[in-house]
Amino acid sequence: MSDFEASTPLARDGRAPNVFREGGWTPMRQYSETEEVDFAIVGTGAGGGTLAARLAEKGFSVVAFDAGPFFRPLEDFASDEESQSKLYWLDERIVDGADPLVMGGNNSGKCVGGSTVHFAMVSLRFRPEHFKARTLLGYGADWPVDWREMWGYYDQVERALSISGPLSYPWGPARPAYPYRPHPMNACAQAMAVGCEHMGMKWAPMPLATVSAPRGESPPCVQRGFCRFGCSTNAKQSALVVWIPRALKAGAEVRDLAMVGRVELGSGGQVTGLHYHREGAWRFQKAKNVVVAGYAIETPRLLLNSACPDAPDGLANSSGLVGKYLMTQPNQGVFGRTKEESRWYKGPPILCVSEHWNYCDDKNFPGGYTLMSQGPMPQEWVNIQVGARKLWGSDLRHAMLDYNHMVGMKVVGEGLPSVHNSVTLADEVDQYGLRIPRITYSWTEGDKALIAHSMDQMQGCLEGANATDIFRQEQDTNHLNGTARMGDDPRTSVVNPDGRTWDHPNLWVCDGSTFPTTGGVNPSLTIQAMALRTADRIEALAARGEL
Amino acid sequence: MLHGASAMLGASVLADSAVEHYRGSFDNPGMYTPLVVSAVTMAAGIDGASGQWLPRRMRDGMYALSGAVGAIGVGFHTYNVLRRPGGLNWLNAFYAAPIGAPAALSLAGAIGLAADEIAETSHPDRLKLFGIPVGRALSAFTALGLMGTVSEAGLMHFRGSFQNPFMWLPVSLPPIAAALTAKAAIEPAGERDGRPMTRSWLWLTSAMGIAGVGFHAFGVSRAMGGWRNWSQNVVDGPPLPAPPSFSALAIAALAALRLRDLEDA
Ligand SMILES: Cc1cc2nc3c(=O)[nH]c(=O)nc-3n(C[C@H](O)[C@H](O)[C@H](O)COP(=O)(O)OP(=O)(O)OC[C@H]3O[C@@H](n4cnc5c(N)ncnc54)[C@H](O)[C@@H]3O)c2cc1C
Ligand code: SF4
C-alpha cells in the first residue's frame, strides 16, 4: 500500500472534494449505516459513477463506495509518470495461463472515477452487428439488447461527455455530429492518415472524451498529452469530472477509501447490504439493492468472496459462470521512424482512428479491430524499448535519442470470449484479509489470427507513410470485460439485460463485466451507455413495483 | 475615415498574424512577411488619416504591396491546407492555416488606395472604380469583406462548438449590416433618406467588434490557468485582435455610404 492510500478519506462530515477547485469542497448528503438506502453501489468508475448519478437524479437514495481515494486533479495530479501510479489498482493478484495478463496501469484504476481517471478517452460505439456477433457473424455471443436502443444511449453519453469528434463518421449507420469539434491531429496521427490512404482505408480524427472548447468548469484541452496519467486540467471528461459531481449534486453519498469485502445475503435470496473496510475497521451498510461495479476482476472476486451457506459457490453463481469468459483486448503496436521531427507525445495520445476492419467482413479471422495512432510518454517508451525490443545500454540510449522522430500505431481488437479464461480465487489474502484473484488467460487461435492480421496492416500503413526502421510490439493487452456476462438465459449468463442477477433480484452488476463480447472498440462508451439504460430500467421497474 | 479603417485592419492583421505565426514557430521564413507588410499598411493608413507627410505615390505603393501580399498569402494558406492528409476537409479548415485571413490585408490595401483616389478629386461623386461609381464600388467591397470576416468567425466559432451563446453574435449582426450595405451598393439612385437603418447596423457591428475583444478576453480567462497563464492562453485562446476587423470594415462601409449619399444627391 502506498502512503497515499493509507491517508484518511476526504468525503465525510457532510462534504466531498470539489474537483474543480484547489482545496475546494462541495456539500454532500450522508446516510447512516442503519438506514436502508435504495442503492449501495460498489465502484465509481464508468459503470458505477454513471449509475450513481442517474439513480440519484431519479430520486433514489444512493451510497457509492470506492476502494480508492478522492482526488482533486488540479492539485493532486503531477506531470510525472511515476508518481501518477497512485491511480492504478496495484494490489496483489496472481496471473497465469499461456498468456498471463500484465495487470496494473494498463487496465485498472483505483480511485473515485475508476479507470476513466487515467483512460485514453477514446469514445467509440460498437458496430451494430457486433451486438449480435453469434447470429450475424458466427462467433462469440449475442447481446440481449437491440443495437438501436444502445445507439440511442450512445447519443446520450456523447452529449453528457461533450465528446469532441468528427462531423461525419466514415463507418456504420448515420450518427449525429459529435457535440464538440475534433482535436487537431498531431504529426503521428497525420502519418497514420497518410498510411491509411496508402492502404485504401478510411480514417478520421478520433472521437475523444476531452473537450476542444470550454465546457462548464472544464477548460479546453491543452494538448500536453498526460492523459493516461490523470488529466490535471479537468479537460478530460472522466467519471470523476462528469458523473461524480452530478451524483453529489443530486444527493448521492460517495465513500472514498472504502473497500467492499462482502455482500451479505439474507433470507429468500435477497441481499441485505454490504461489508466494507474504511478508516481501519469493517462496517456494514444496509441497502435495499446492491450494485457491483468493480470492473471485470474485482466484480467476480467480490461475488465469489461473498460465498455463504446459501450460496456456497459465491453470489449470483448458480450458472457457474461468475468469473468465466474473461476477455481482454489485443493492444499490439507497430512503430517506425520518420525523417521529420514528429514530437508524437503532443496532444492526447490517440488522435486518429480507422475502423475499417470492424466494418469489413472480408477477412480470415473472427472479430474486428480498430486501428489508432499512438504517442507514448518517455517512460512508457523506454519500457517498450526494453520490453519489446530488448534494448539495453548504448543501444537503448541511441533508440531513445530518436524519440522525437517516432510514429506509431496500435490495435484495439476484439478478444474472443472463452470459458477457459477466468477469474477465480487464490488462497492468498490481501491487506484487507480478502482472498486475492487468480487471473487465467490464453489467446485463442482466432485472437492470434486477428493480432497477426492487424500487425501486418499497421506495418503497411507505416511503410505507406515512409517510416523506416519499423518494429513490432508483439505483446500488449488492455481493457477487461466479461466475468458476469449478460444474457437471456439464467443457465448461460449471470445477469439479465437490465444487469439484474438472475439469482438475487436485488443484486445488480453495472460495469464492463457484463459484456458478452468486447466488440472491436474500447469499452467505456458502451459501459456508460449500458449504465444509462440500467438506470432507466430500474426507474421503470420501480414504477411498476417490480424492484 | 477610409485611411483610418485601413490602419485599423492593418493593426488587426499585424497583431493576429504575429500571434498565430509565433504559435506556428515561424516555421517558414515567409511567415514574417505579413508582420512587416501589415505594419507598413498600418503606417500608410495612419499617415493618410492624419498629416499625409508621405508623398501619395509612396503611400499608394505601400497599399498596393499590402493588396498583393494578401493575395499571395491566400495562396500560401491554401497550399498549407491542401498538402495535409485529407486536403480540403473540416479538420484542416479548423486547424491548418486559415485560408481567408490574409485577404484582410488585401482589403486594407484596396480601401487605402480608394481613400487616396477620393482625396485627390474635388468631385468624389463622379469618381469611378472599375467603371463603377466609387461609393457603390466601396459599398459592395466592404459588404463582401464583412461577409468574408463573418465566414472566418463562423468557422472558428463552429470549431469552438458555439459553447457560449454570445459566439452567435458575429454570425448574426454583421450579415445584416453587410446585406444592407450591399443593398446600398446596388439600389437605384435617389434614395435620400440617409439610410439610417444601414448606418445603425454598421455602428452596431463596429461596436460589436470592440466588445468582441472583451468576450475573447473572457475566453482567455476560461482556459487552464486563465490570465495568470497569459503567455500561453493569449496564444492558444480566442484571438484578442480578431474581432476589431469587423469594426474596421464597418467604418469603411460607413465612409462608403457617405460617398453613396453624394452620388445620390
Ligand atoms: C490506461 C487505460 C486506458 C484506457 N483507455 C480507454 C479508452 O481510451 N477508451 C475506452 O473506452 N476505455 C479505455 N479504458 C478502459 C476503461 O477505462 C474501462 O473499461 C472502464 O473504466 C471500466 O469501467 P468500470 O466501471 O467497469 O470499472 P472502473 O472504471 O475501473 O471502475 C471500477 C472502480 O471500482 C472500484 N472497486 C473495485 N472493487 C471494489 C471494491 N471491492 N470495493 C470498493 N471499490 C471497488 C475501483 O477502485 C474502481 O474505482 C482504458 C483503461 C485504462 C486502464
Ligand atoms: S492533453 Fe488534454 S486531456 Fe490530456 S491531460 Fe492534457 S489537457 Fe488533459
CSV table of N, CA and C and ligand atoms in Angstrom, one decimal, chain A residues 41-49 65-68 88-89 104-124 208 228 258-261 293-296 298-299 301-302 350 372 434 478-481 510-513 521-528, ligand 1:
chain,number,residue,atom,x,y,z
A,41,ILE,N,-23.7,1.1,-4.1
A,41,ILE,CA,-23.0,0.8,-5.4
A,41,ILE,C,-21.5,0.6,-5.1
A,42,VAL,N,-21.0,-0.5,-5.6
A,42,VAL,CA,-19.6,-0.8,-5.3
A,42,VAL,C,-18.8,-0.4,-6.5
A,43,GLY,N,-18.0,0.7,-6.4
A,43,GLY,CA,-17.2,1.2,-7.5
A,43,GLY,C,-17.8,2.4,-8.1
A,44,THR,N,-17.0,3.4,-8.5
A,44,THR,CA,-17.5,4.7,-9.0
A,44,THR,C,-16.9,5.0,-10.4
A,45,GLY,N,-16.6,4.0,-11.2
A,45,GLY,CA,-16.0,4.2,-12.5
A,45,GLY,C,-17.0,4.4,-13.6
A,46,ALA,N,-16.7,4.0,-14.8
A,46,ALA,CA,-17.6,4.2,-15.9
A,46,ALA,C,-18.9,3.7,-15.7
A,47,GLY,N,-19.0,2.5,-15.0
A,47,GLY,CA,-20.3,1.9,-14.7
A,47,GLY,C,-21.0,2.5,-13.5
A,48,GLY,N,-20.3,2.4,-12.3
A,48,GLY,CA,-20.8,2.8,-11.1
A,48,GLY,C,-21.0,4.3,-10.9
A,49,GLY,N,-20.1,5.1,-11.4
A,49,GLY,CA,-20.2,6.5,-11.3
A,49,GLY,C,-21.4,7.0,-12.1
A,65,PHE,N,-19.5,3.4,-3.1
A,65,PHE,CA,-18.2,3.1,-2.4
A,65,PHE,C,-17.1,3.0,-3.4
A,66,ASP,N,-15.9,3.5,-3.1
A,66,ASP,CA,-14.8,3.2,-3.9
A,66,ASP,C,-13.6,2.9,-3.0
A,67,ALA,N,-12.8,1.9,-3.4
A,67,ALA,CA,-11.6,1.5,-2.6
A,67,ALA,C,-10.5,2.5,-2.7
A,68,GLY,N,-10.6,3.3,-3.7
A,68,GLY,CA,-9.5,4.3,-3.9
A,68,GLY,C,-9.8,5.7,-3.4
A,88,TYR,N,-3.5,3.7,-10.1
A,88,TYR,CA,-3.7,2.3,-10.5
A,88,TYR,C,-4.1,1.3,-9.4
A,89,TRP,N,-4.8,0.3,-9.8
A,89,TRP,CA,-5.1,-0.8,-8.9
A,89,TRP,C,-3.9,-1.7,-8.9
A,104,GLY,N,-2.4,-3.8,-13.9
A,104,GLY,CA,-2.0,-2.6,-13.3
A,104,GLY,C,-2.4,-1.4,-14.1
A,105,GLY,N,-1.5,-0.4,-14.4
A,105,GLY,CA,-1.9,0.8,-15.0
A,105,GLY,C,-2.6,0.6,-16.3
A,106,ASN,N,-2.2,-0.4,-17.1
A,106,ASN,CA,-2.8,-0.6,-18.4
A,106,ASN,C,-4.3,-1.0,-18.4
A,107,ASN,N,-4.7,-1.5,-17.3
A,107,ASN,CA,-6.1,-2.0,-17.3
A,107,ASN,C,-6.9,-1.8,-16.0
A,108,SER,N,-6.4,-1.2,-15.0
A,108,SER,CA,-7.3,-1.0,-13.8
A,108,SER,C,-6.9,0.2,-13.0
A,109,GLY,N,-7.9,1.0,-12.6
A,109,GLY,CA,-7.8,2.1,-11.8
A,109,GLY,C,-8.3,1.9,-10.4
A,110,LYS,N,-7.9,2.7,-9.5
A,110,LYS,CA,-8.4,2.6,-8.1
A,110,LYS,C,-8.5,4.0,-7.5
A,111,CYS,N,-9.6,4.6,-7.8
A,111,CYS,CA,-9.8,5.9,-7.2
A,111,CYS,C,-11.3,6.3,-7.6
A,112,VAL,N,-11.8,7.3,-7.0
A,112,VAL,CA,-13.1,7.7,-7.3
A,112,VAL,C,-13.1,8.2,-8.8
A,113,GLY,N,-14.0,7.6,-9.6
A,113,GLY,CA,-13.9,7.8,-11.1
A,113,GLY,C,-13.4,6.6,-11.8
A,114,GLY,N,-12.8,5.7,-11.0
A,114,GLY,CA,-12.3,4.4,-11.6
A,114,GLY,C,-11.2,4.6,-12.7
A,115,SER,N,-11.2,3.6,-13.6
A,115,SER,CA,-10.2,3.7,-14.6
A,115,SER,C,-10.4,4.9,-15.6
A,116,THR,N,-11.5,5.5,-15.6
A,116,THR,CA,-11.7,6.6,-16.5
A,116,THR,C,-10.8,7.8,-16.1
A,117,VAL,N,-10.3,7.8,-14.9
A,117,VAL,CA,-9.4,8.9,-14.5
A,117,VAL,C,-8.1,8.9,-15.3
A,118,HIS,N,-7.7,7.7,-15.6
A,118,HIS,CA,-6.4,7.7,-16.4
A,118,HIS,C,-6.6,7.0,-17.8
A,119,PHE,N,-7.9,6.9,-18.2
A,119,PHE,CA,-8.1,6.2,-19.5
A,119,PHE,C,-7.7,7.2,-20.7
A,120,ALA,N,-7.6,6.6,-21.9
A,120,ALA,CA,-7.1,7.4,-23.0
A,120,ALA,C,-8.2,8.1,-23.8
A,121,MET,N,-9.5,8.1,-23.3
A,121,MET,CA,-10.5,8.9,-23.7
A,121,MET,C,-11.1,8.6,-25.1
A,122,VAL,N,-10.6,7.5,-25.7
A,122,VAL,CA,-11.2,7.0,-27.0
A,122,VAL,C,-12.7,6.6,-26.7
A,123,SER,N,-13.6,7.2,-27.5
A,123,SER,CA,-15.0,7.0,-27.2
A,123,SER,C,-15.7,6.5,-28.5
A,124,LEU,N,-15.8,5.2,-28.6
A,124,LEU,CA,-16.3,4.6,-29.9
A,124,LEU,C,-17.5,3.8,-29.6
A,208,LEU,N,-13.0,11.8,-28.9
A,208,LEU,CA,-12.4,11.8,-27.6
A,208,LEU,C,-13.2,12.4,-26.5
A,228,ARG,N,-3.0,9.7,-19.9
A,228,ARG,CA,-3.1,8.4,-19.3
A,228,ARG,C,-2.4,8.4,-17.9
A,258,ALA,N,-13.0,3.2,0.7
A,258,ALA,CA,-13.9,2.2,1.3
A,258,ALA,C,-13.9,1.0,0.5
A,259,MET,N,-13.2,-0.1,1.0
A,259,MET,CA,-13.1,-1.3,0.2
A,259,MET,C,-14.2,-2.3,0.6
A,260,VAL,N,-15.1,-2.6,-0.3
A,260,VAL,CA,-16.1,-3.6,0.0
A,260,VAL,C,-15.6,-5.0,-0.1
A,261,GLY,N,-15.8,-5.7,1.0
A,261,GLY,CA,-15.2,-7.1,1.1
A,261,GLY,C,-16.3,-8.2,0.9
A,293,ALA,N,-20.0,-2.8,-9.2
A,293,ALA,CA,-19.4,-2.2,-10.4
A,293,ALA,C,-17.9,-2.0,-10.2
A,294,GLY,N,-17.2,-3.1,-9.9
A,294,GLY,CA,-15.8,-3.0,-9.6
A,294,GLY,C,-14.9,-3.4,-10.8
A,295,TYR,N,-15.5,-3.6,-11.9
A,295,TYR,CA,-14.8,-4.0,-13.2
A,295,TYR,C,-14.5,-5.4,-13.2
A,296,ALA,N,-14.0,-5.9,-14.3
A,296,ALA,CA,-14.0,-7.3,-14.6
A,296,ALA,C,-13.2,-8.3,-13.8
A,298,GLU,N,-12.5,-7.3,-10.1
A,298,GLU,CA,-12.9,-7.1,-8.8
A,298,GLU,C,-14.4,-7.5,-8.6
A,299,THR,N,-15.2,-7.3,-9.7
A,299,THR,CA,-16.6,-7.7,-9.6
A,299,THR,C,-16.8,-9.2,-9.3
A,301,ARG,N,-14.6,-11.2,-8.2
A,301,ARG,CA,-13.9,-11.5,-7.0
A,301,ARG,C,-14.8,-11.2,-5.8
A,302,LEU,N,-15.5,-10.1,-5.8
A,302,LEU,CA,-16.4,-9.8,-4.7
A,302,LEU,C,-17.6,-10.8,-4.6
A,350,ILE,N,-4.0,9.4,-28.5
A,350,ILE,CA,-4.6,8.8,-29.7
A,350,ILE,C,-5.4,9.8,-30.4
A,372,MET,N,-5.4,2.7,-34.4
A,372,MET,CA,-5.3,4.1,-33.9
A,372,MET,C,-3.8,4.5,-33.9
A,434,LEU,N,-8.7,-10.3,2.4
A,434,LEU,CA,-9.7,-10.9,1.4
A,434,LEU,C,-8.9,-11.8,0.4
A,478,ASN,N,-5.1,-4.6,-23.2
A,478,ASN,CA,-5.7,-3.5,-22.4
A,478,ASN,C,-7.2,-3.9,-22.2
A,479,HIS,N,-7.9,-3.2,-21.4
A,479,HIS,CA,-9.3,-3.3,-21.2
A,479,HIS,C,-9.7,-4.7,-20.8
A,480,LEU,N,-10.6,-4.8,-19.9
A,480,LEU,CA,-11.1,-6.1,-19.4
A,480,LEU,C,-12.6,-6.2,-19.5
A,481,ASN,N,-13.1,-7.3,-19.8
A,481,ASN,CA,-14.5,-7.4,-19.9
A,481,ASN,C,-14.9,-8.9,-19.6
A,510,CYS,N,-23.2,-3.6,-12.9
A,510,CYS,CA,-23.2,-2.5,-13.8
A,510,CYS,C,-21.8,-2.0,-14.1
A,511,ASP,N,-21.1,-2.8,-15.0
A,511,ASP,CA,-19.7,-2.4,-15.4
A,511,ASP,C,-19.3,-3.2,-16.5
A,512,GLY,N,-18.0,-3.2,-16.9
A,512,GLY,CA,-17.5,-3.9,-18.0
A,512,GLY,C,-17.7,-5.4,-17.9
A,513,SER,N,-18.0,-5.9,-16.7
A,513,SER,CA,-18.0,-7.4,-16.6
A,513,SER,C,-19.2,-8.0,-17.3
A,521,VAL,N,-13.9,-2.3,-30.3
A,521,VAL,CA,-13.6,-0.9,-29.9
A,521,VAL,C,-13.4,-0.9,-28.4
A,522,ASN,N,-12.8,0.2,-27.9
A,522,ASN,CA,-12.6,0.5,-26.5
A,522,ASN,C,-14.0,0.5,-25.8
A,523,PRO,N,-14.0,0.0,-24.5
A,523,PRO,CA,-15.4,-0.3,-23.9
A,523,PRO,C,-16.1,0.9,-23.2
A,524,SER,N,-15.4,2.0,-22.8
A,524,SER,CA,-16.0,2.9,-21.8
A,524,SER,C,-17.3,3.5,-22.3
A,525,LEU,N,-17.5,3.8,-23.6
A,525,LEU,CA,-18.7,4.4,-24.0
A,525,LEU,C,-19.9,3.5,-23.9
A,526,THR,N,-19.6,2.2,-24.2
A,526,THR,CA,-20.6,1.2,-24.1
A,526,THR,C,-21.0,0.9,-22.6
A,527,ILE,N,-20.0,0.9,-21.7
A,527,ILE,CA,-20.3,0.7,-20.3
A,527,ILE,C,-21.2,1.8,-19.8
A,528,GLN,N,-20.9,3.1,-20.2
A,528,GLN,CA,-21.7,4.2,-19.8
A,528,GLN,C,-23.1,4.2,-20.4
C,1,LIG,C1,-4.7,3.1,-19.2
C,1,LIG,C2,-6.1,2.8,-19.7
C,1,LIG,C3,-6.5,3.4,-20.9
C,1,LIG,C4,-7.9,3.2,-21.3
C,1,LIG,N1,-8.3,3.9,-22.4
C,1,LIG,C5,-9.6,3.7,-22.8
C,1,LIG,C6,-10.1,4.5,-23.9
C,1,LIG,O1,-9.3,5.2,-24.5
C,1,LIG,N2,-11.4,4.3,-24.2
C,1,LIG,C7,-12.2,3.5,-23.6
C,1,LIG,O2,-13.3,3.3,-23.9
C,1,LIG,N3,-11.7,2.8,-22.5
C,1,LIG,C8,-10.5,2.9,-22.1
C,1,LIG,N4,-10.0,2.2,-21.0
C,1,LIG,C9,-10.9,1.3,-20.3
C,1,LIG,C10,-11.9,2.0,-19.4
C,1,LIG,O3,-11.3,2.9,-18.6
C,1,LIG,C11,-12.6,0.9,-18.6
C,1,LIG,O4,-13.2,-0.1,-19.5
C,1,LIG,C12,-13.8,1.4,-17.8
C,1,LIG,O5,-13.3,2.5,-16.9
C,1,LIG,C13,-14.3,0.3,-16.9
C,1,LIG,O6,-15.4,0.8,-16.2
C,1,LIG,P1,-15.9,0.0,-14.9
C,1,LIG,O7,-17.0,0.8,-14.3
C,1,LIG,O8,-16.2,-1.4,-15.3
C,1,LIG,O9,-14.6,0.0,-14.0
C,1,LIG,P2,-13.7,1.1,-13.5
C,1,LIG,O10,-13.8,2.4,-14.2
C,1,LIG,O11,-12.3,0.5,-13.4
C,1,LIG,O12,-14.2,1.4,-12.0
C,1,LIG,C14,-14.1,0.4,-11.0
C,1,LIG,C15,-14.0,1.1,-9.7
C,1,LIG,O13,-14.4,0.2,-8.7
C,1,LIG,C16,-13.6,0.3,-7.6
C,1,LIG,N5,-13.7,-1.0,-6.9
C,1,LIG,C17,-13.4,-2.2,-7.4
C,1,LIG,N6,-13.6,-3.2,-6.4
C,1,LIG,C18,-14.0,-2.5,-5.3
C,1,LIG,C19,-14.4,-2.9,-4.1
C,1,LIG,N7,-14.4,-4.2,-3.7
C,1,LIG,N8,-14.8,-2.0,-3.2
C,1,LIG,C20,-14.8,-0.7,-3.5
C,1,LIG,N9,-14.4,-0.3,-4.7
C,1,LIG,C21,-14.1,-1.2,-5.6
C,1,LIG,C22,-12.2,0.6,-8.1
C,1,LIG,O14,-11.4,1.3,-7.2
C,1,LIG,C23,-12.6,1.5,-9.3
C,1,LIG,O15,-12.5,2.8,-9.0
C,1,LIG,C24,-8.7,2.4,-20.5
C,1,LIG,C25,-8.3,1.8,-19.4
C,1,LIG,C26,-7.0,2.0,-18.9
C,1,LIG,C27,-6.6,1.5,-17.6
